[in-house]
């Protein structure tokens, strides 16, 4: 029986990072991956590299360039006659990026001495892992430590069974070979909005059906309001809130969707329908009944703040445990677990995890929203700076949105930052670093920012917290 210091189950951003870090720390590591991707290669990189973060961003970047060329170049005096998009080439480019990155994980495993094993892992009692290979053969590994990183899958709902042709999940929505004339999206979450944007930019008439009455309830509502305005008014997305999908029927290659809103039952016919109603942990056939690791009724594995399960030496990280389903959250958990196995005192700051919606403008946030602080009775102060007042945003003709900084009213410590605007994902990272160092809004205000940059909007929002912004009229004067 092969024996390893660490056996990692799953090679997504949580698993492969845990495996590489553990190997760097001198441990003998195996990383199991059960999936084969559409290119016929092992699914190294998991959801993120194969059917998630990376391919979706590849399509978002292509389609953003298309929109700019179609609608925004003329203001610069650039004319683009007879613009066209080759959708098959766009998809092929995306596949090439996926292939490069997933192949890169294989190389990193080799370079770090991680043993990659293709097969499905199951945790047995006594820290053993049973591996079932594609040919049906079974091998059992012995492990000093096990890291479960089996990730997640799209949620399916009974009214709209996925056929990956007319009714697709997020994976199918990355594969359309022509632009659907009319596209339905169920769910106005991050994935629904990003994938709706991809196809809407190429000309699909996009209708988003969302059961909740509130738009993006988890994000700061001032930012959510702005986002809704931009997506609907400027970009033509038809976002219907309070619209719960209850049924569907395929008719002549189209899908007739039934949904219920405050006025009663309604129907809408689409050429394609993307079901983006969330993700669920991939926990089937993962644990033997007697292995001692427990999970909740939805299949999330129980862990403490250090990602330790109920069994000493068995850890779980990434989408299969509590917390936001984000690649970087899983990766950092992977690093923490590897370092703790090596005897280090690593810990993770769950209060400082950025989240982003990669629409254009991007929506990015870290820390607490105004709504959360109000509910918790925290005394806070707010500074807002609009990109319309940023010289760099104006030069780029990209002025929608704002930076909103929230600080503690007494201590001035930054409690949250919420951005909608160009490069919001990269801008918010500056505040993530500041928060990680316990920074106050004044600390950012006292920092020199290069001019002209979009970052100056972060600086000005921090100054605006105490009424010191230079390039807008401050509501509060100090
Ligand atoms: P996964 O990436 O799901 O990887 C788990 C791996 O384990 C899979 O390869 C699976 O085949 C394998 N596996 C499962 N069970 C077993 C087993 N028993 N034995 C062996 N192998 C097994 N997050 C972001 O942070 N930024 C984004 O921009 C972003 N965009 C996204 C866009 C889309 C369309 C989607 C669907 C997701 C996106 N996400 C994004 C979420 C991100 O992909 C996930 O949070 C991340 O992949 C989770 O990492 P993980 O390692 O926990 O699991
Ligand atoms: P997220 O979990 O952020 O990806 O968002 C998924 C969204 O899908 C949530 O906002 C849900 O309210 C929404 N949703 C789930 N089921 C339905 C349904 N049957 N009809 C419309 N929206 C739904």
Coordinates of C-alpha atoms and ligand atoms in Angstrom, one line a residue:
X1 CA 0.0 0.0 0.0
X2 CA 1.5 3.4 -1.0
X3 CA 2.0 5.7 1.9
X4 CA 2.0 9.6 1.8
X5 CA 2.5 12.3 4.3
X6 CA -0.5 14.1 2.7
X7 CA -3.1 12.9 0.3
X8 CA -5.2 15.7 -1.3
X9 CA -8.6 14.8 -2.8
X10 CA -9.3 17.2 -5.7
X11 CA -7.0 19.4 -7.8
X12 CA -9.0 22.7 -7.9
X13 CA -7.5 25.9 -6.5
X14 CA -8.0 24.7 -3.0
X15 CA -6.5 21.2 -3.6
X16 CA -3.6 21.9 -5.9
X17 CA -2.4 24.9 -3.8
X18 CA -2.5 22.7 -0.7
X19 CA -0.6 20.0 -2.5
X20 CA 2.1 22.3 -3.8
X21 CA 2.6 24.1 -0.5
X22 CA 2.8 20.8 1.4
X23 CA 5.4 19.6 -1.0
X24 CA 7.4 22.8 -0.7
X25 CA 7.5 22.2 3.1
X26 CA 9.2 18.8 2.5
X27 CA 6.2 16.5 2.6
X28 CA 5.6 13.5 0.4
X29 CA 2.3 14.4 -1.3
X30 CA -0.3 12.8 -3.7
X31 CA -3.1 14.8 -5.3
X32 CA -6.1 12.9 -6.7
X33 CA -8.3 14.2 -9.5
X34 CA -11.2 12.2 -10.8
X35 CA -12.4 14.4 -13.7
X36 CA -11.4 14.5 -17.3
X37 CA -12.0 17.8 -19.0
X38 CA -13.5 18.5 -22.5
X39 CA -10.0 18.4 -24.0
X40 CA -9.6 14.8 -22.8
X41 CA -7.0 15.9 -20.1
X42 CA -7.1 15.4 -16.3
X43 CA -9.3 18.1 -14.8
X44 CA -6.3 19.7 -13.0
X45 CA -7.3 23.2 -11.7
X46 CA -10.8 22.0 -11.0
X47 CA -13.8 24.2 -11.7
X48 CA -11.8 27.4 -11.6
X49 CA -9.4 26.6 -14.5
X50 CA -11.6 24.3 -16.5
X51 CA -15.2 25.7 -16.4
X52 CA -15.2 28.6 -14.0
X53 CA -13.1 31.7 -13.3
X54 CA -10.6 31.4 -16.2
X55 CA -12.8 30.5 -19.1
X56 CA -15.5 32.9 -18.0
X57 CA -13.0 35.7 -17.8
X58 CA -11.6 34.8 -21.2
X59 CA -15.1 35.2 -22.7
X60 CA -15.7 38.4 -20.7
X61 CA -12.5 39.9 -22.0
X62 CA -13.2 39.0 -25.6
X63 CA -16.7 40.3 -25.5
X64 CA -15.7 43.5 -23.7
X65 CA -13.2 44.3 -26.5
X66 CA -16.0 43.7 -29.0
X67 CA -18.4 46.1 -27.2
X68 CA -15.7 48.7 -27.0
X69 CA -15.0 48.4 -30.7
X70 CA -18.7 48.4 -31.5
X71 CA -19.9 51.2 -29.3
X72 CA -17.0 53.1 -27.6
X73 CA -14.3 53.6 -30.2
X74 CA -16.1 56.3 -32.1
X75 CA -15.8 58.8 -29.3
X76 CA -12.0 58.5 -29.6
X77 CA -12.3 59.1 -33.4
X78 CA -11.6 55.5 -34.2
X79 CA -13.9 54.0 -36.8
X80 CA -14.5 50.3 -37.1
X81 CA -16.3 49.4 -40.2
X82 CA -18.0 46.0 -40.7
X83 CA -17.2 44.7 -37.2
X84 CA -17.8 41.0 -36.7
X85 CA -17.2 38.3 -34.1
X86 CA -16.2 34.7 -34.9
X87 CA -17.8 32.9 -31.9
X88 CA -16.0 29.6 -32.7
X89 CA -12.7 31.4 -32.6
X90 CA -13.6 33.1 -29.3
X91 CA -14.4 29.7 -27.8
X92 CA -11.2 28.1 -29.3
X93 CA -9.1 30.9 -27.7
X94 CA -10.8 30.3 -24.4
X95 CA -10.1 26.5 -24.7
X96 CA -6.4 27.3 -25.5
X97 CA -6.1 29.3 -22.3
X98 CA -7.7 26.5 -20.3
X99 CA -5.4 24.0 -21.8
X100 CA -2.3 26.1 -21.1
X101 CA -3.2 26.6 -17.5
X102 CA -4.4 23.1 -16.7
X103 CA -1.3 21.7 -18.3
X104 CA 0.7 24.2 -16.2
X105 CA -0.7 22.6 -13.0
X106 CA 0.6 19.2 -14.2
X107 CA 4.1 20.9 -14.7
X108 CA 3.9 22.5 -11.2
X109 CA 3.1 19.1 -9.7
X110 CA 6.2 17.6 -11.4
X111 CA 8.4 20.5 -10.5
X112 CA 7.4 20.2 -6.8
X113 CA 7.5 16.5 -6.6
X114 CA 3.7 16.1 -6.1
X115 CA 2.4 12.7 -7.2
X116 CA -0.7 13.3 -9.4
X117 CA -3.1 10.4 -9.4
X118 CA -6.0 10.2 -11.8
X119 CA -8.9 8.6 -9.9
X120 CA -11.8 9.2 -7.5
X121 CA -10.8 9.3 -3.8
X122 CA -12.9 8.2 -0.9
X123 CA -12.0 8.7 2.7
X124 CA -11.9 5.5 4.7
X125 CA -11.6 5.0 8.5
X126 CA -8.0 5.1 9.8
X127 CA -6.8 7.8 7.4
X128 CA -6.9 5.6 4.4
X129 CA -8.0 6.8 0.9
X130 CA -9.6 4.4 -1.6
X131 CA -8.9 5.5 -5.2
X132 CA -11.1 4.2 -8.0
X133 CA -9.5 4.7 -11.4
X134 CA -11.3 5.2 -14.7
X135 CA -10.7 1.6 -15.7
X136 CA -12.5 0.5 -12.5
X137 CA -9.3 -0.7 -10.7
X138 CA -9.1 0.2 -7.0
X139 CA -6.1 1.1 -4.9
X140 CA -5.8 2.1 -1.3
X141 CA -3.4 4.8 -0.1
X142 CA -2.3 5.3 3.5
X143 CA -2.0 8.9 4.6
X144 CA -0.6 10.7 7.7
X145 CA -2.9 13.6 6.7
X146 CA -5.8 13.9 4.3
X147 CA -7.0 17.2 2.7
X148 CA -10.5 17.0 1.2
X149 CA -10.8 19.6 -1.6
X150 CA -13.6 18.0 -3.7
X151 CA -15.2 21.4 -4.6
X152 CA -18.7 22.0 -5.9
X153 CA -21.1 21.5 -8.8
X154 CA -23.9 23.7 -10.3
X155 CA -27.3 23.4 -8.5
X156 CA -30.0 21.9 -10.7
X157 CA -33.7 22.7 -10.1
X158 CA -36.6 20.4 -11.1
X159 CA -38.4 23.0 -13.3
X160 CA -35.5 23.3 -15.7
X161 CA -33.6 20.0 -16.3
X162 CA -30.2 20.6 -17.9
X163 CA -29.7 19.1 -21.4
X164 CA -26.5 21.1 -22.1
X165 CA -28.2 22.0 -25.4
X166 CA -31.1 24.4 -25.0
X167 CA -31.1 24.4 -21.1
X168 CA -27.6 24.7 -19.9
X169 CA -25.7 25.3 -16.6
X170 CA -22.6 27.6 -16.3
X171 CA -20.5 24.9 -18.0
X172 CA -22.7 24.7 -21.1
X173 CA -23.0 28.5 -21.3
X174 CA -19.2 28.7 -22.0
X175 CA -19.7 26.5 -25.1
X176 CA -22.4 28.2 -27.3
X177 CA -21.1 28.3 -30.9
X178 CA -23.5 31.0 -32.0
X179 CA -25.1 33.9 -30.2
X180 CA -28.6 33.0 -29.0
X181 CA -31.1 35.6 -30.2
X182 CA -33.0 35.5 -27.0
X183 CA -31.3 34.3 -23.8
X184 CA -32.9 33.5 -20.5
X185 CA -30.8 33.4 -17.3
X186 CA -32.3 32.0 -14.1
X187 CA -30.6 33.6 -11.1
X188 CA -29.2 37.2 -10.8
X189 CA -26.1 36.1 -8.9
X190 CA -22.5 36.5 -9.8
X191 CA -22.4 33.7 -12.4
X192 CA -25.8 34.6 -14.0
X193 CA -24.7 38.2 -14.4
X194 CA -21.3 37.4 -15.8
X195 CA -22.5 34.8 -18.3
X196 CA -25.6 37.0 -19.2
X197 CA -23.1 39.8 -19.9
X198 CA -20.9 37.7 -22.2
X199 CA -23.8 36.8 -24.6
X200 CA -25.7 40.1 -24.2
X201 CA -22.6 42.0 -25.4
X202 CA -22.6 40.0 -28.6
X203 CA -26.2 40.8 -29.2
X204 CA -28.4 38.4 -27.3
X205 CA -31.6 39.9 -25.8
X206 CA -31.0 38.9 -22.2
X207 CA -33.8 38.3 -19.7
X208 CA -32.7 37.5 -16.1
X209 CA -35.3 35.9 -13.9
X210 CA -34.6 36.2 -10.2
X211 CA -36.8 34.8 -7.4
X212 CA -35.7 37.3 -4.8
X213 CA -37.2 40.8 -4.6
X214 CA -33.8 42.4 -3.9
X215 CA -31.0 42.8 -6.4
X216 CA -27.6 41.4 -5.2
X217 CA -28.8 41.3 -1.5
X218 CA -25.3 40.4 -0.2
X219 CA -23.6 43.5 -1.5
X220 CA -23.8 47.1 -0.4
X221 CA -27.1 48.3 -1.6
X222 CA -25.9 51.7 -2.8
X223 CA -23.5 49.8 -5.1
X224 CA -26.2 47.2 -6.0
X225 CA -28.6 50.1 -7.0
X226 CA -25.9 51.6 -9.3
X227 CA -25.1 48.2 -10.8
X228 CA -28.8 47.5 -11.6
X229 CA -29.1 50.9 -13.2
X230 CA -26.0 50.3 -15.4
X231 CA -26.9 46.7 -16.4
X232 CA -30.5 47.6 -17.3
X233 CA -30.5 51.1 -18.6
X234 CA -27.0 51.3 -20.2
X235 CA -26.6 47.7 -21.2
X236 CA -30.2 46.6 -21.9
X237 CA -30.3 43.6 -19.6
X238 CA -33.9 42.9 -18.6
X239 CA -33.6 41.9 -14.9
X240 CA -36.9 40.7 -13.5
X241 CA -36.9 40.5 -9.7
X242 CA -39.5 38.5 -7.7
X243 CA -39.7 36.1 -10.7
X244 CA -39.6 32.5 -9.6
X245 CA -39.2 29.9 -12.4
X246 CA -41.6 27.0 -11.9
X247 CA -41.5 25.1 -15.2
X248 CA -40.1 24.7 -18.7
X249 CA -41.0 22.9 -21.9
X250 CA -38.8 22.4 -25.0
X251 CA -40.7 23.3 -28.2
X252 CA -39.2 23.4 -31.7
X253 CA -35.7 23.8 -30.3
X254 CA -36.6 26.6 -28.0
X255 CA -37.5 26.6 -24.3
X256 CA -40.8 28.0 -23.0
X257 CA -40.2 29.0 -19.4
X258 CA -43.0 29.5 -16.9
X259 CA -42.4 31.8 -13.9
X260 CA -44.5 33.4 -11.2
X261 CA -44.2 37.0 -10.1
X262 CA -46.5 39.3 -8.0
X263 CA -49.0 39.5 -11.0
X264 CA -49.3 35.7 -11.4
X265 CA -48.0 33.1 -13.8
X266 CA -46.1 34.3 -16.9
X267 CA -44.3 32.6 -19.8
X268 CA -41.3 33.6 -21.9
X269 CA -39.7 31.8 -24.8
X270 CA -35.9 31.6 -25.2
X271 CA -33.4 30.2 -27.7
X272 CA -31.1 29.2 -24.8
X273 CA -31.6 29.2 -21.0
X274 CA -28.7 29.4 -18.5
X275 CA -29.6 28.0 -15.1
X276 CA -27.3 29.8 -12.6
X277 CA -29.0 29.2 -9.3
X278 CA -26.0 28.5 -7.2
X279 CA -23.5 25.7 -6.5
X280 CA -23.6 22.8 -4.1
X281 CA -20.7 20.8 -2.5
X282 CA -19.5 17.7 -4.4
X283 CA -19.7 15.3 -1.6
X284 CA -21.3 12.1 -3.1
X285 CA -19.2 8.9 -2.6
X286 CA -16.5 10.9 -0.8
X287 CA -16.7 9.6 2.7
X288 CA -17.1 6.0 4.0
X289 CA -19.9 5.8 6.6
X290 CA -17.3 4.9 9.4
X291 CA -14.6 7.5 8.5
X292 CA -15.7 9.8 11.2
X293 CA -15.8 13.0 9.1
X294 CA -19.2 14.6 9.3
X295 CA -21.1 17.0 7.0
X296 CA -24.3 19.0 7.2
X297 CA -27.6 18.1 5.5
X298 CA -26.5 20.0 2.4
X299 CA -23.2 18.1 2.0
X300 CA -20.8 20.8 3.4
X301 CA -18.1 19.1 5.5
X302 CA -17.9 20.4 9.1
X303 CA -14.7 22.2 9.8
X304 CA -13.4 24.7 12.4
X305 CA -11.5 28.0 11.7
X306 CA -8.4 26.0 10.8
X307 CA -10.3 23.7 8.3
X308 CA -9.9 20.7 10.7
X309 CA -12.7 18.1 10.4
X310 CA -13.9 16.0 13.3
X311 CA -11.0 13.5 12.6
X312 CA -7.5 14.6 13.7
X313 CA -5.3 14.8 10.6
X314 CA -8.2 15.1 8.2
X315 CA -8.8 18.6 6.8
X316 CA -11.3 20.1 4.3
X317 CA -10.9 23.3 2.2
X318 CA -12.5 25.3 -0.6
X319 CA -16.1 25.1 -1.9
X320 CA -16.8 21.9 0.1
X321 CA -16.7 23.8 3.4
X322 CA -18.5 26.9 4.8
X323 CA -17.7 30.4 3.6
X324 CA -17.8 32.1 0.2
X325 CA -17.4 29.8 -2.8
X326 CA -14.4 31.6 -4.2
X327 CA -11.1 30.3 -5.7
X328 CA -8.8 32.5 -3.6
X329 CA -10.6 31.7 -0.4
X330 CA -10.0 28.0 -1.1
X331 CA -6.4 28.5 -2.1
X332 CA -5.6 30.4 1.1
X333 CA -7.3 27.7 3.1
X334 CA -5.1 25.2 1.2
X335 CA -1.9 27.1 2.2
X336 CA -3.1 27.4 5.8
X337 CA -3.7 23.7 6.1
X338 CA -0.4 22.7 4.5
X339 CA 1.5 25.0 6.9
X340 CA -0.4 23.7 9.9
X341 CA 0.4 20.1 9.0
X342 CA 4.0 21.2 8.8
X343 CA 3.7 22.4 12.4
X344 CA 3.4 26.1 11.6
X345 CA 0.9 28.4 13.3
X346 CA -0.9 29.6 10.2
X347 CA -4.3 31.1 10.4
X348 CA -6.6 32.8 7.9
X349 CA -8.4 36.2 8.1
X350 CA -11.9 35.4 6.9
X351 CA -12.9 39.1 7.4
X352 CA -10.7 40.3 4.5
X353 CA -11.7 38.2 1.5
X354 CA -12.4 40.3 -1.6
X355 CA -15.3 39.3 -3.9
X356 CA -15.8 40.5 -7.4
X357 CA -18.4 40.4 -10.2
X358 CA -16.5 40.6 -13.4
X359 CA -19.1 42.5 -15.4
X360 CA -18.2 45.9 -16.9
X361 CA -18.1 48.0 -14.8
X362 CA -16.8 45.5 -12.3
X363 CA -18.3 45.2 -8.9
X364 CA -15.9 44.5 -6.1
X365 CA -16.0 44.5 -2.3
X366 CA -14.2 43.7 0.9
X367 CA -15.4 43.8 4.5
X368 CA -18.8 44.9 5.8
X369 CA -21.6 46.7 4.0
X370 CA -23.5 49.6 5.3
X371 CA -26.6 47.4 5.8
X372 CA -24.6 44.9 7.9
X373 CA -23.1 47.6 10.1
X374 CA -26.5 49.2 10.6
X375 CA -27.9 45.8 11.6
X376 CA -25.0 45.3 14.1
X377 CA -25.5 48.8 15.6
X378 CA -21.9 49.9 14.6
X379 CA -21.3 53.6 14.4
X380 CA -19.6 54.2 11.1
X381 CA -18.7 57.0 8.6
X382 CA -18.7 56.8 4.8
X383 CA -16.7 58.4 2.0
X384 CA -17.8 58.1 -1.6
X385 CA -15.9 59.2 -4.7
X386 CA -17.5 58.9 -8.2
X387 CA -15.4 57.8 -11.2
X388 CA -17.0 60.7 -13.1
X389 CA -14.7 63.0 -11.1
X390 CA -11.5 60.9 -11.9
X391 CA -9.3 62.4 -14.6
X392 CA -8.0 58.9 -15.6
X393 CA -11.5 57.4 -15.9
X394 CA -12.5 60.4 -18.0
X395 CA -9.4 60.0 -20.2
X396 CA -10.4 56.3 -20.7
X397 CA -14.1 57.2 -21.3
X398 CA -15.0 54.8 -18.5
X399 CA -16.7 56.9 -15.8
X400 CA -19.6 54.8 -14.5
X401 CA -19.5 54.0 -10.8
X402 CA -17.9 54.9 -7.5
X403 CA -15.6 53.9 -4.7
X404 CA -17.3 53.8 -1.3
X405 CA -15.2 53.5 1.8
X406 CA -16.6 52.8 5.3
X407 CA -14.7 53.4 8.5
X408 CA -15.4 53.1 12.2
X409 CA -16.8 56.4 13.5
X410 CA -14.5 56.4 16.5
X411 CA -11.3 54.6 15.6
X412 CA -11.4 55.4 11.8
X413 CA -10.4 51.8 11.1
X414 CA -11.5 50.7 7.7
X415 CA -14.5 48.4 7.9
X416 CA -15.4 47.9 4.3
X417 CA -14.9 49.1 0.8
X418 CA -17.3 48.7 -2.1
X419 CA -16.6 49.6 -5.6
X420 CA -18.4 49.6 -8.9
X421 CA -16.3 50.9 -11.8
X422 CA -13.4 50.2 -14.1
X423 CA -10.8 47.8 -12.7
X424 CA -12.8 47.6 -9.4
X425 CA -11.3 44.1 -8.8
X426 CA -7.7 45.4 -8.8
X427 CA -8.6 48.6 -6.9
X428 CA -10.4 46.8 -4.1
X429 CA -7.2 44.7 -3.5
X430 CA -5.4 47.9 -2.3
X431 CA -8.0 48.2 0.4
X432 CA -7.8 44.5 1.2
X433 CA -4.0 45.0 1.9
X434 CA -4.8 48.1 4.0
X435 CA -7.4 46.2 6.0
X436 CA -5.1 43.3 6.5
X437 CA -2.6 45.7 8.2
X438 CA -5.4 47.2 10.3
X439 CA -5.3 50.5 8.4
X440 CA -7.4 53.6 9.1
X441 CA -9.1 55.6 6.4
X442 CA -6.6 58.4 7.3
X443 CA -3.7 56.0 6.6
X444 CA -4.9 55.7 3.0
X445 CA -5.6 59.4 2.9
X446 CA -1.9 60.0 3.9
X447 CA -0.6 57.7 1.2
X448 CA 0.8 59.2 -2.0
X449 CA -1.1 57.9 -5.1
X450 CA 0.2 58.2 -8.6
X451 CA -1.5 60.6 -10.9
X452 CA -3.4 60.1 -13.0
X453 CA -4.6 56.6 -11.9
X454 CA -7.9 55.0 -11.2
X455 CA -6.4 54.3 -7.7
X456 CA -6.8 58.0 -6.9
X457 CA -10.5 57.3 -6.5
X458 CA -9.7 55.0 -3.6
X459 CA -7.5 57.8 -2.1
X460 CA -10.3 60.3 -2.6
X461 CA -13.0 58.0 -1.1
X462 CA -10.7 57.6 2.0
X463 CA -10.3 61.3 2.2
X464 CA -14.0 61.8 1.8
X465 CA -14.6 59.7 4.9
X466 CA -13.7 62.8 7.0
X467 CA -14.8 65.4 4.5
X468 CA -11.3 66.0 3.0
X469 CA -11.7 64.9 -0.6
X470 CA -10.1 67.4 -3.0
X471 CA -11.8 66.7 -6.3
X472 CA -15.4 66.6 -5.2
X473 CA -17.5 68.9 -3.0
X474 CA -17.6 67.2 0.4
X475 CA -21.0 66.7 2.1
X476 CA -19.3 67.0 5.5
X477 CA -16.8 69.9 5.9
X478 CA -13.9 69.5 8.3
Ligands
LIG1 P1 -13.2 22.9 -7.5 O1 -12.5 23.9 -8.3 O2 -14.6 22.6 -7.8 O3 -12.2 21.6 -7.7 C1 -12.5 20.4 -7.1 C2 -11.9 19.3 -7.9 O4 -12.0 18.1 -7.2 C3 -12.6 19.0 -9.3 O5 -11.6 19.0 -10.3 C4 -13.2 17.6 -9.1 O6 -13.2 16.9 -10.3 C5 -12.3 17.0 -8.1 N1 -12.9 16.0 -7.3 C6 -14.1 16.0 -6.7 N2 -14.4 14.9 -6.0 C7 -13.3 14.1 -6.2 C8 -12.9 12.9 -5.7 N3 -13.7 12.1 -4.9 N4 -11.7 12.3 -6.0 C9 -10.9 13.0 -6.8 N5 -11.2 14.3 -7.3 C10 -12.3 14.8 -7.0 N6 -14.3 32.1 -8.1 C11 -13.5 33.2 -8.0 O7 -12.8 33.4 -7.0 N7 -13.4 34.1 -9.0 C12 -14.1 34.0 -10.2 O8 -14.0 34.8 -11.1 C13 -14.9 32.9 -10.3 N8 -15.7 32.7 -11.5 C14 -16.4 31.6 -11.6 C15 -17.1 31.4 -12.8 C16 -17.9 30.3 -13.0 C17 -18.7 30.1 -14.3 C18 -18.0 29.3 -12.0 C19 -18.8 28.1 -12.2 C20 -17.3 29.5 -10.8 C21 -16.5 30.6 -10.6 N9 -15.8 30.8 -9.4 C22 -15.0 31.9 -9.3 C23 -15.8 29.9 -8.3 C24 -14.6 29.0 -8.3 O9 -14.5 28.3 -9.5 C25 -14.6 28.0 -7.1 O10 -14.8 28.7 -5.9 C26 -13.3 27.2 -7.0 O11 -13.1 26.5 -8.2 C27 -13.4 26.2 -5.8 O12 -12.2 25.6 -5.7 P2 -12.1 24.1 -5.0 O13 -10.7 23.7 -5.2 O14 -12.7 24.1 -3.7 O15 -13.1 23.2 -5.9
LIG2 P1 -25.9 32.7 -6.6 O1 -26.1 31.7 -5.5 O2 -25.3 34.0 -6.1 O3 -25.2 32.1 -7.7 O4 -27.3 33.1 -7.1 C1 -28.3 32.2 -7.5 C2 -29.6 33.0 -7.6 O5 -30.6 32.2 -8.2 C3 -30.2 33.4 -6.2 O6 -30.3 34.8 -6.1 C4 -31.5 32.7 -6.1 O7 -32.5 33.5 -5.5 C5 -31.9 32.5 -7.6 N1 -32.9 31.4 -7.8 C6 -32.8 30.1 -7.3 N2 -33.9 29.4 -7.7 C7 -34.6 30.2 -8.6 C8 -35.8 30.0 -9.4 N3 -36.5 28.9 -9.4 N4 -36.2 31.1 -10.1 C9 -35.5 32.3 -10.1 N5 -34.4 32.5 -9.4 C10 -33.9 31.5 -8.6

